[in-house]
Tab-separated table of C-alpha atoms in Angstrom:
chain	number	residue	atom	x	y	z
X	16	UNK	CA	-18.729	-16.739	18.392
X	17	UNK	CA	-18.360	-14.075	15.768
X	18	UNK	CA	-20.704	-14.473	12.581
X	19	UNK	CA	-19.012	-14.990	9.615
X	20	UNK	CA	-20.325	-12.866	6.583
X	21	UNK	CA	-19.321	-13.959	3.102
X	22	UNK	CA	-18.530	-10.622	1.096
X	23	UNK	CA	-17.091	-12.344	-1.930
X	24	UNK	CA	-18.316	-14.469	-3.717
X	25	UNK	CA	-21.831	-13.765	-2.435
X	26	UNK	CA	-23.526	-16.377	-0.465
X	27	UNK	CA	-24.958	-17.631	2.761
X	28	UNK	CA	-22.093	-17.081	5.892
X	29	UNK	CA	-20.657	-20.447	6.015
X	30	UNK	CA	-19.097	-21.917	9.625
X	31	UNK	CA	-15.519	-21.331	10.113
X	32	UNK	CA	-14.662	-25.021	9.671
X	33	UNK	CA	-17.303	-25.259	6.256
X	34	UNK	CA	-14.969	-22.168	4.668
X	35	UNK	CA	-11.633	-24.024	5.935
X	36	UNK	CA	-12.578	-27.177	4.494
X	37	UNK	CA	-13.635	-25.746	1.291
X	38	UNK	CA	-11.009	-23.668	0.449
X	39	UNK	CA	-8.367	-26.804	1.362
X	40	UNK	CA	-10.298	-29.133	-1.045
X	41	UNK	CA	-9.065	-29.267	-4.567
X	42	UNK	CA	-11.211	-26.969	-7.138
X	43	UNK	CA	-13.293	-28.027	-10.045
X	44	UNK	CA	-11.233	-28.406	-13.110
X	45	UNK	CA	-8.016	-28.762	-10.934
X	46	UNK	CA	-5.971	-27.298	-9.014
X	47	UNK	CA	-4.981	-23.702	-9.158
X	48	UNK	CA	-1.043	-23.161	-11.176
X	49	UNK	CA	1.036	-20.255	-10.628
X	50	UNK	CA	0.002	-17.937	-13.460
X	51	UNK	CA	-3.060	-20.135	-14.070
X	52	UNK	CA	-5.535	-19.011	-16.822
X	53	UNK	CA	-8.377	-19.187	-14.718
X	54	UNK	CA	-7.040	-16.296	-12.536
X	55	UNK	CA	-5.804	-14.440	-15.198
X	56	UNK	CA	-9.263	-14.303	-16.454
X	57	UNK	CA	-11.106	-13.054	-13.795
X	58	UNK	CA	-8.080	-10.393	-12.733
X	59	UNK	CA	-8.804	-9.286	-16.217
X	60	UNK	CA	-12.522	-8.718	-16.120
X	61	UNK	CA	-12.391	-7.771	-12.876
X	62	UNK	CA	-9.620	-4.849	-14.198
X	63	UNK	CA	-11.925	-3.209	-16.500
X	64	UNK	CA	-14.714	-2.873	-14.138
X	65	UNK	CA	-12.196	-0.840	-11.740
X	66	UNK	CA	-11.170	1.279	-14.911
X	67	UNK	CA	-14.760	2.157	-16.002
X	68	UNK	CA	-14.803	5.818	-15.840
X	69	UNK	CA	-17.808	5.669	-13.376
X	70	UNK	CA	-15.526	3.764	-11.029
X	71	UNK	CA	-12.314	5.884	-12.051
X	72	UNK	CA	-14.431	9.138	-11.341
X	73	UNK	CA	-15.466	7.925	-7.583
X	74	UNK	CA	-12.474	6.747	-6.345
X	75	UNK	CA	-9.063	7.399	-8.409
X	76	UNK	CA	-6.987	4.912	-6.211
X	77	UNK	CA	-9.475	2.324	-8.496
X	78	UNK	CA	-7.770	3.303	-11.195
X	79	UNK	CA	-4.426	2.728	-10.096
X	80	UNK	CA	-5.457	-0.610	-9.257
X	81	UNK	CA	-7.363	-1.952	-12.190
X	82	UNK	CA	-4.117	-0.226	-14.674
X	83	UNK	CA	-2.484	-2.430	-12.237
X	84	UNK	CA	-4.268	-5.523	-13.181
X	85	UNK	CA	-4.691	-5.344	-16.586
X	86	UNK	CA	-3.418	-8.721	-18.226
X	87	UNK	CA	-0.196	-7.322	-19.964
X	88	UNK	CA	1.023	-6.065	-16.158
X	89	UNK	CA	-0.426	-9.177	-15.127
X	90	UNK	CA	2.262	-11.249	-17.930
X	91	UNK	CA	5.013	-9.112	-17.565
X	92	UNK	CA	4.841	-10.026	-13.515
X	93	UNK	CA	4.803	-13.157	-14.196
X	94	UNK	CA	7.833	-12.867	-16.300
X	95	UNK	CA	9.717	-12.290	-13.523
X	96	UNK	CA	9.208	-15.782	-11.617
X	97	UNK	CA	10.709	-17.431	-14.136
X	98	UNK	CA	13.766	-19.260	-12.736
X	99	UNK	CA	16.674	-21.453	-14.261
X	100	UNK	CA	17.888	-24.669	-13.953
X	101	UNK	CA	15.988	-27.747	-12.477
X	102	UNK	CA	14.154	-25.877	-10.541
X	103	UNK	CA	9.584	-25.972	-10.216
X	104	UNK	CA	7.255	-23.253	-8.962
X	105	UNK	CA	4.107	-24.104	-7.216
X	106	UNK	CA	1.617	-22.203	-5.257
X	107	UNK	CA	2.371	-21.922	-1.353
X	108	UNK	CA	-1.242	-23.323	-0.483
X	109	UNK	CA	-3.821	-21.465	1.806
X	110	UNK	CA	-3.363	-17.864	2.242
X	111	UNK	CA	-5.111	-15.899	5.389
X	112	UNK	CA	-4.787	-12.031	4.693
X	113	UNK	CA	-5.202	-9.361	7.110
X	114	UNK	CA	-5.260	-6.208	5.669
X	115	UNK	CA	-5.625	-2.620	7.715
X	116	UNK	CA	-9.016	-0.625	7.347
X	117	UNK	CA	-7.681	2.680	6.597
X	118	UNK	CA	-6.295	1.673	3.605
X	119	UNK	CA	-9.337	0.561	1.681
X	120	UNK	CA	-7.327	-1.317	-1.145
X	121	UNK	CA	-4.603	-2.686	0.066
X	122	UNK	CA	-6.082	-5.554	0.409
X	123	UNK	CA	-6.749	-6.489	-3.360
X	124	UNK	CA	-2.949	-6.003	-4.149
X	125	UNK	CA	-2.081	-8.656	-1.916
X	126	UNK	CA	-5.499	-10.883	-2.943
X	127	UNK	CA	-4.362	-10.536	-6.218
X	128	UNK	CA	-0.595	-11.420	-6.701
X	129	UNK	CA	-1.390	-14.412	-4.265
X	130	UNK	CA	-3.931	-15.393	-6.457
X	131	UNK	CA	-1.989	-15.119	-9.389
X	132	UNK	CA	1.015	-17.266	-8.051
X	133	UNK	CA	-2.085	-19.738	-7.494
X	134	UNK	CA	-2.762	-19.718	-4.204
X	135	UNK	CA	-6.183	-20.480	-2.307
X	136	UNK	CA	-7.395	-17.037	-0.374
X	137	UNK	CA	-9.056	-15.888	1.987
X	138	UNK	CA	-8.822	-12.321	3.204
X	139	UNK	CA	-10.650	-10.586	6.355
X	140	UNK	CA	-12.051	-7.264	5.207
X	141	UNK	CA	-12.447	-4.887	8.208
X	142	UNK	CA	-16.212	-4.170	8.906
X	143	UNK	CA	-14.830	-0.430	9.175
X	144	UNK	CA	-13.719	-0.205	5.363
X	145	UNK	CA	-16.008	1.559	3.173
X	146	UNK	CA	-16.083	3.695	0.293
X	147	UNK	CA	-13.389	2.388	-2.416
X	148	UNK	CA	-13.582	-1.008	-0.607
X	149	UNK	CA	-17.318	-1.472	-1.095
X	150	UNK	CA	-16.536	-0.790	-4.559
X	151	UNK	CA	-14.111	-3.413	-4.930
X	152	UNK	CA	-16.418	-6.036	-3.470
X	153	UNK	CA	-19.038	-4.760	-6.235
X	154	UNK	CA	-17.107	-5.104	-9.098
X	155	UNK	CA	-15.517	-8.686	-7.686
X	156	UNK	CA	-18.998	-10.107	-7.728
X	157	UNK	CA	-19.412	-8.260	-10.703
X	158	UNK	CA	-17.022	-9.976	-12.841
X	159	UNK	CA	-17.745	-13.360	-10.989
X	160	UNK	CA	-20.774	-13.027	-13.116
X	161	UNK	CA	-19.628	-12.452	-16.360
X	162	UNK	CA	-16.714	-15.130	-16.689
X	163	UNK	CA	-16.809	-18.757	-18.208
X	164	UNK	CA	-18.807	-20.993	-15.952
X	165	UNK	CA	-15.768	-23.045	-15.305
X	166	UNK	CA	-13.137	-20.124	-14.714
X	167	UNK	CA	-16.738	-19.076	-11.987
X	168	UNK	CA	-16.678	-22.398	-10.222
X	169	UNK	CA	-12.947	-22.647	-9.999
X	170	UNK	CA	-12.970	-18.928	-8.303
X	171	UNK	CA	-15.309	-19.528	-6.071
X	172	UNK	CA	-13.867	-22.337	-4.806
X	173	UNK	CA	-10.956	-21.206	-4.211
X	174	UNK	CA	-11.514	-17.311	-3.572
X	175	UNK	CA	-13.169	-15.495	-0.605
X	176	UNK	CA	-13.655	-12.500	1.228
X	177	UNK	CA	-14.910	-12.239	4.911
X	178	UNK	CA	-16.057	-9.738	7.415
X	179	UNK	CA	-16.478	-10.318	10.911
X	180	UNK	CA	-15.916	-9.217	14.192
X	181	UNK	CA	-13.225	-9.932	16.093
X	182	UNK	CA	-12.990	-13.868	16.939
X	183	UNK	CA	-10.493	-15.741	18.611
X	184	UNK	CA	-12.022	-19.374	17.160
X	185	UNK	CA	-12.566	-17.584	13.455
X	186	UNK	CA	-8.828	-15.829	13.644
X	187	UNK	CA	-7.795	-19.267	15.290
X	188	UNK	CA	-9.007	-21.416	13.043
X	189	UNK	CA	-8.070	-19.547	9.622
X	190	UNK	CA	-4.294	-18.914	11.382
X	191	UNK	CA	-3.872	-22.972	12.054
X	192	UNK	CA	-4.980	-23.576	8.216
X	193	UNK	CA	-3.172	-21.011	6.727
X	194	UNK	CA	-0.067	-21.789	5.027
X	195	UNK	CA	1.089	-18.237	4.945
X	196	UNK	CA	-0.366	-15.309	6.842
X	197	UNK	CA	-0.114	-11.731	5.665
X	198	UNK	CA	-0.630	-9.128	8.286
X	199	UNK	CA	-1.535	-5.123	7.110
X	200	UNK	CA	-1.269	-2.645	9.614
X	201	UNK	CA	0.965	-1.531	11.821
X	202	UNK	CA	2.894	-3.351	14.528
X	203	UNK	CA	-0.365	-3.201	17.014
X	204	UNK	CA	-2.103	-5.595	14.098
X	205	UNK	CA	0.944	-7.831	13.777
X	206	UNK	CA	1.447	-8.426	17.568
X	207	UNK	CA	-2.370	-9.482	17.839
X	208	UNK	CA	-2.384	-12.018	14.574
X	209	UNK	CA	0.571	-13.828	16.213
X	210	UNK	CA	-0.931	-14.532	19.589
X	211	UNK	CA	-2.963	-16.999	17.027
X	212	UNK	CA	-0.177	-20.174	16.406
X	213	UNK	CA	0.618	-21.492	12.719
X	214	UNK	CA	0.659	-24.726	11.611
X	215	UNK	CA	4.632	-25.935	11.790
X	216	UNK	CA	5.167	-25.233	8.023
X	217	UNK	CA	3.538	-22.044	7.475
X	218	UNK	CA	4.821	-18.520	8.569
X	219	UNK	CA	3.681	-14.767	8.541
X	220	UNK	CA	4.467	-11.879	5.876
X	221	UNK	CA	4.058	-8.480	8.045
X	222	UNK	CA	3.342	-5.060	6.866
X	223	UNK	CA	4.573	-3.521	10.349
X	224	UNK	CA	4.397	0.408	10.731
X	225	UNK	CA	6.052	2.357	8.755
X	226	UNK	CA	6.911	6.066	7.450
X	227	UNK	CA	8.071	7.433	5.076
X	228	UNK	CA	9.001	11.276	3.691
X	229	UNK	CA	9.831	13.200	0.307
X	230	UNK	CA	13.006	14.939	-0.970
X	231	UNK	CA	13.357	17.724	-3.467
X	232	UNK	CA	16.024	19.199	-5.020
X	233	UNK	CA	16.411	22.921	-5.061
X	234	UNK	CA	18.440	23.393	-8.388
X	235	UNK	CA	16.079	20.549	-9.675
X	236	UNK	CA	13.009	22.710	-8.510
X	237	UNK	CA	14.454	25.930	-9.943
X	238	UNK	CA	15.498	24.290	-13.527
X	239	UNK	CA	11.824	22.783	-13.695
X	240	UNK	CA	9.586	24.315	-15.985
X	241	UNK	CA	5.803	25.775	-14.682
X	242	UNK	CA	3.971	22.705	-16.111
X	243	UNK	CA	6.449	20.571	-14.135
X	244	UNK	CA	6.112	22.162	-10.689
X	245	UNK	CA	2.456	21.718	-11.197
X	246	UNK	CA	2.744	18.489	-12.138
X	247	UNK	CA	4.836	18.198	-8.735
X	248	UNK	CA	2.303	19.533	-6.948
X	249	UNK	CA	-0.508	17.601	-8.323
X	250	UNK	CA	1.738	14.640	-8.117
X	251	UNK	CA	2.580	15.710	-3.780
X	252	UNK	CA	-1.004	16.164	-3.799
X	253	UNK	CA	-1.907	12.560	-4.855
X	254	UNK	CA	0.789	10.789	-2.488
X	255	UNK	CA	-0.491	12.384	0.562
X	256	UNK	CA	-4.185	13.111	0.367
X	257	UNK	CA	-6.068	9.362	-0.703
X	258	UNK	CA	-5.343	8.288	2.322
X	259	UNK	CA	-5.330	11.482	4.502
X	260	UNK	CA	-1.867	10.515	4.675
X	261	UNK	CA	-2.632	7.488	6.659
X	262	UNK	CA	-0.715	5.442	4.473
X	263	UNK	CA	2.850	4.096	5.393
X	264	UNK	CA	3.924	5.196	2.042
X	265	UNK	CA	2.475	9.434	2.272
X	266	UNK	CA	5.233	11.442	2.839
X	267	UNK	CA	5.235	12.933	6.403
X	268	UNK	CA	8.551	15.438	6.112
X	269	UNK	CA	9.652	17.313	3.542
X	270	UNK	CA	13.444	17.867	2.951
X	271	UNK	CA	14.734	20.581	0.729
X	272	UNK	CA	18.037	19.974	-0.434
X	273	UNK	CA	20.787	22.679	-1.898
X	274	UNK	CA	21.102	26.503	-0.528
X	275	UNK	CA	19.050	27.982	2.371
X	276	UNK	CA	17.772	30.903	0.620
X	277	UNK	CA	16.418	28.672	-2.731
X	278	UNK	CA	15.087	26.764	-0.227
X	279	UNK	CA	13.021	28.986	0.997
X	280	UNK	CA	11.443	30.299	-2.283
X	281	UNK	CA	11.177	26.533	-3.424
X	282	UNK	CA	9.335	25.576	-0.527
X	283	UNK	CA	6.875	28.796	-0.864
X	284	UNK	CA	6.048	28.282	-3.977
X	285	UNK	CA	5.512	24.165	-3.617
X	286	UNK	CA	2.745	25.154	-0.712
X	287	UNK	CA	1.374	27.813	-2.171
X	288	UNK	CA	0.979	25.352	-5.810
X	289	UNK	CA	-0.197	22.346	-3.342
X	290	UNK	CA	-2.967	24.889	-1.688
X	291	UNK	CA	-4.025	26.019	-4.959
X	292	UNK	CA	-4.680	21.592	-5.985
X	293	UNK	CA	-6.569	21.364	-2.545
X	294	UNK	CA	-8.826	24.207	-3.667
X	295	UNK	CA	-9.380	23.183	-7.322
X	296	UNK	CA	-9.804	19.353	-6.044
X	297	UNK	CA	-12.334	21.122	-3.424
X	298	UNK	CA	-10.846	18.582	-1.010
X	299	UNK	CA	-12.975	18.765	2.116
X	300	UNK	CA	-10.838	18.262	5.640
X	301	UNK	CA	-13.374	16.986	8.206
X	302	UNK	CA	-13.327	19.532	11.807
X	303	UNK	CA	-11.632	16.738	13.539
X	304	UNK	CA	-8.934	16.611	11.060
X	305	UNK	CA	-8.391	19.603	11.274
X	306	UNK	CA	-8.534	20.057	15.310
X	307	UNK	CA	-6.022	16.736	15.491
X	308	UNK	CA	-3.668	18.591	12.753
X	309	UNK	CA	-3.506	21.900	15.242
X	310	UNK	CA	-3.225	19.902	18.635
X	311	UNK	CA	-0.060	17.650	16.919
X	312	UNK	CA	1.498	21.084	15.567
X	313	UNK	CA	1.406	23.102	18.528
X	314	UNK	CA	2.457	19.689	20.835
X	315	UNK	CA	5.726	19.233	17.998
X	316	UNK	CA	6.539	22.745	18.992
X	317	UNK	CA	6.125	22.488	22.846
X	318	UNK	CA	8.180	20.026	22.665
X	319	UNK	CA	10.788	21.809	20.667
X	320	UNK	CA	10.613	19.575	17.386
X	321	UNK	CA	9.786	23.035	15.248
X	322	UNK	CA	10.816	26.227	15.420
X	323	UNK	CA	7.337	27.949	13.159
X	324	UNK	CA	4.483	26.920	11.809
X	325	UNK	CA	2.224	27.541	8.983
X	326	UNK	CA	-1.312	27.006	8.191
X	327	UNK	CA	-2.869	27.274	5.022
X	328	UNK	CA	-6.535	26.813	5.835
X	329	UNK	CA	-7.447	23.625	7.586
X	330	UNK	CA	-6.020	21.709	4.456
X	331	UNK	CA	-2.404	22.268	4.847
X	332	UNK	CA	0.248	23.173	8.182
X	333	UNK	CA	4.067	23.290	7.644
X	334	UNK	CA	6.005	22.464	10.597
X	335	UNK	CA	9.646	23.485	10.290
X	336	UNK	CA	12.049	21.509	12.228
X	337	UNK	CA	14.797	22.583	14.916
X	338	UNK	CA	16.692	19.425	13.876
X	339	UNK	CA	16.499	17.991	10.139
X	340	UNK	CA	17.861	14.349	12.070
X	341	UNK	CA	14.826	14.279	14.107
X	342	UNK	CA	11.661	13.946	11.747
X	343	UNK	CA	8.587	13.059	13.782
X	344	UNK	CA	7.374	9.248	11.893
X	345	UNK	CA	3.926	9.584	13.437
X	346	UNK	CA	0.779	10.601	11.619
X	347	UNK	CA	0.419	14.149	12.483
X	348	UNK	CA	-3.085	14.883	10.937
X	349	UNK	CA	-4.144	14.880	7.505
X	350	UNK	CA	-1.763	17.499	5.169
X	351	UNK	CA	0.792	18.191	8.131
X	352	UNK	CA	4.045	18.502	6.618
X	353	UNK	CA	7.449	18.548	8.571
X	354	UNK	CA	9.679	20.651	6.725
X	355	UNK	CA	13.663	20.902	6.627
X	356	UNK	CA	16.783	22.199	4.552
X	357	UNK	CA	19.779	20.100	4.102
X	358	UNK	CA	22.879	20.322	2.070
X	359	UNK	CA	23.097	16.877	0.382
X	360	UNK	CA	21.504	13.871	0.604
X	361	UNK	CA	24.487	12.557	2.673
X	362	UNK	CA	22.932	14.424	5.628
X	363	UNK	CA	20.222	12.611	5.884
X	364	UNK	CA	21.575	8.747	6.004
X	365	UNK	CA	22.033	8.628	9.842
X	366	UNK	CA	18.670	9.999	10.168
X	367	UNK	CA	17.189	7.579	8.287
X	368	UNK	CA	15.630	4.119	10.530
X	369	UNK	CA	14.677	0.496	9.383
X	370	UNK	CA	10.749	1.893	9.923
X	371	UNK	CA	11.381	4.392	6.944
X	372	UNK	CA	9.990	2.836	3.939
X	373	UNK	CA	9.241	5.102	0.693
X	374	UNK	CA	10.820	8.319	-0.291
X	375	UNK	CA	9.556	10.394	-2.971
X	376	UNK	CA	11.770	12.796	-4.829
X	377	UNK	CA	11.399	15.368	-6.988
X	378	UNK	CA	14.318	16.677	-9.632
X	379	UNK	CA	17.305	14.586	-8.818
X	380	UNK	CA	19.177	12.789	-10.808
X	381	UNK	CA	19.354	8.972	-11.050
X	382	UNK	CA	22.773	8.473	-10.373
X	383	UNK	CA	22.038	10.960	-7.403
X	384	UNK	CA	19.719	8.372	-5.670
X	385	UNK	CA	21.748	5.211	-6.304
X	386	UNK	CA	24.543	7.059	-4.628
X	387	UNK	CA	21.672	8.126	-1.992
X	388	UNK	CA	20.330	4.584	-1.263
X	389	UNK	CA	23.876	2.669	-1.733
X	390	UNK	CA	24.961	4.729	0.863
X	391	UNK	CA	21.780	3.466	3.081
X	392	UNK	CA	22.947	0.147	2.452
X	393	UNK	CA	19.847	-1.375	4.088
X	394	UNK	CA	19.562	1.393	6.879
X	395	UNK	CA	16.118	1.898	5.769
X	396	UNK	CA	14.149	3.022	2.696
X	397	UNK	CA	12.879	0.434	0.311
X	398	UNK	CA	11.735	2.402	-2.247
X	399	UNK	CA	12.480	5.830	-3.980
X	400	UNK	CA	10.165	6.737	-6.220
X	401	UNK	CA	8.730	10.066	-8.348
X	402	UNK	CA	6.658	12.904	-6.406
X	403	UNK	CA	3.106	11.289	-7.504
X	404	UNK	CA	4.302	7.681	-7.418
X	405	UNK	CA	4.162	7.118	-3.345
X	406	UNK	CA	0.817	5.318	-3.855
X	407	UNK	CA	1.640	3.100	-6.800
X	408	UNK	CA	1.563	-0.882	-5.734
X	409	UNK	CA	4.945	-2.594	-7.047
X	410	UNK	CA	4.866	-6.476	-6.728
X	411	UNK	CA	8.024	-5.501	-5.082
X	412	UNK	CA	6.697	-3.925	-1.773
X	413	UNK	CA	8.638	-2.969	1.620
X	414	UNK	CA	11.789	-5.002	0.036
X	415	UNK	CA	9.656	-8.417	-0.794
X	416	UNK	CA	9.030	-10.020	-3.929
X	417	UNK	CA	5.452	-10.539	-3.456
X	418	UNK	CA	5.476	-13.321	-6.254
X	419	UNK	CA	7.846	-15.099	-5.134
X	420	UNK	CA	7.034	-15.019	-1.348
X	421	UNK	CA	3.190	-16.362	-2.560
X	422	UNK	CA	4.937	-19.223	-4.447
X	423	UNK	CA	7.629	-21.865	-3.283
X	424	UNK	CA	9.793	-23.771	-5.188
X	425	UNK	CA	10.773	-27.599	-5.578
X	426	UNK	CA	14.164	-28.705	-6.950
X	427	UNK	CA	14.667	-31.642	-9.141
X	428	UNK	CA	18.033	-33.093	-9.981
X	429	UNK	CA	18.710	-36.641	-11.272
């Protein structure tokens, strides 16, 4: 079997059945609540370690999480779980989470708002994450430290982090006792978790793959002012590079949308503002990035998908497509942009699948993408969102209410 190692809290790698039985047993001071102070707490503390500038300065995503977790976004969630009539909210029980390892943070997000509805956790961290996830795992411990001695106990009771190989008795094991499994990344990931059964009761949350591309207006583009399209392209620059685009939210195609010929020069000028970011960020694309990036371009064009393409040093290529209703959905290489020009926004609804999951826009108006996304009506897409906002965690995330899917609710009537 598969060793168990205990990332969070820190400690000695308990047996599969010692963790099971631990996190099942009731805590000391009681039992978690939704919203429970404990939590709250150590979200807190654990919040301003991520937002230290030493953190902030290594890894930005950190950032994004800890603003996040601060305690007023923390309360204002919570807000929303409040329901009428005779109606209780109580934690779903045992959570197993599974997140992906190219993602290093996903994982906390989902942690997180579980723990906050009051759930018991325990989440597998890939033995491949590194970087912003060992830096998570610091500041966790971290702020383990520094809380009340009761808020401590209760946490790590009830709280934990594992890495370990793959296991069919540990995977097994944490399945049967979960009471809700969430599965990160990708339909590959999903398919293997389920070959492990649930108890009757529980049932899985999936992430499966996704994709997801940006929009941009051309009279939007033109009426925007310098600092604006820089902000744009510092913005683009953000949704697509953390992640070398790996994410399911990075845009993967871009679609102009308005006359060919402003198009054109709107396009031009995004690359060439997007080049200049890469250069003044001195982001660094590894060789086989950039080999991957020139074997996907020159295969999309063998096989007719684009009629030209562009490379801007190994950071960015522009593919322009034959067909604006066939956008390739697969990771291309890190900085590999599909490109197209389309009228209106009505053009691209039958293009658009149940896989596609955020668009980002730039310079429409709002009444522009309600139109846009009631005329989806479910198609696909469940978010639209700002150029620079692709990577920003919502406790509403590919159409769930986290909150309320890590909570269940009891009726009472007399």
């Amino acid at each position: 079997m598969s060793a168990l190692t205990q990332r969070f809290p820190l400690g000695p790698a308990p047996a599969v059945g010692e963790l099971v039985d631990r996190l099942r047993a009731e805590p000391p001071g009681g039992r978690l609540t939704v919203g429970d102070p404990r939590v709250v707490e150590f979200v807190t503390k654990f919040a301003r370690k991520l937002l230290a500038p030493a953190s902030a300065r290594r890894f930005p995503e950190l950032a994004s999480l800890g603003f996040f977790l601060r305690k007023g976004e923390l309360a204002q969630a919570l807000s929303t779980l409040e329901t009428a009539g005779p109606a209780l909210r109580f934690p779903r029980g045992l959570v197993f989470h599974v997140p992906p390892a190219n993602v290093d943070t996903i994982f906390v997000y989902s942690w997180a708002l579980s723990a906050l509805a009051g759930n018991h956790n325990v989440v597998r961290v890939s033995s491949r994450s590194a970087g912003a996830a060992e830096a998570v795992l610091e500041a966790l411990n971290a702020a383990l430290s520094e809380v009340d001695p009761a808020t401590a106990a209760a946490i790590s009771a009830t709280q934990c982090m594992v890495t370990y190989d793959r296991s069919d008795e540990i995977s097994g094991a944490l399945s049967l006792a979960a009471d809700l499994r969430v599965i990160w990344g990708g339909d590959r990931s999903v398919a293997a978790l389920r070959k492990y059964p649930l108890a009757p009761h529980a049932r899985d949350l999936t992430f499966p793959d996704r994709s997801s591309f940006a929009i941009a207006s051309v009279r939007g583009w033109q009426s925007a002012s310098p600092a604006g399209r820089k902000a744009a392209a510092e913005g683009f620059y953000n949704d697509s590079y953390w992640f070398d685009q790996a994410a399911c939210s990075s845009p993967r195609t871009v679609f102009w949308v308005g006359d060919a010929a402003g198009a054109e020069t709107s396009g031009r000028e995004l690359r060439e503002r997007l080049a200049a970011v890469i250069e003044a960020k001195q982001h660094v694309t590894e060789p086989a990035m950039a080999v991957q990036k020139r074997v996907s371009a020159y295969g999309a064009a063998a096989d007719g998908l684009v009629s030209s393409i562009a490379f801007d040093g190994n950071g960015l290529a522009t593919l322009e497509l034959t067909d604006a209703t066939v956008m390739p959905r697969e990771w291309l290489g890190a900085g590999t942009f599909a490109t197209a020009r389309v009228d209106s926004l009505a053009e691209l609804v039958p293009a658009v699948l149940r896989q596609d999951q955020t668009v980002t826009q730039f310079g429409f108006t709002h009444e522009a993408l309600v139109e846009f996304a009631t005329a989806l009506a479910g198609r696909g897409v469940d978010r639209i969102v700002p150029f620079g906002s692709a990577l920003t965690f919502s406790g509403v995330w590919d159409g769930y209410d986290l909150l309320a899917e890590f909570s269940r609710l009891v009726t009472v009537r007399s």
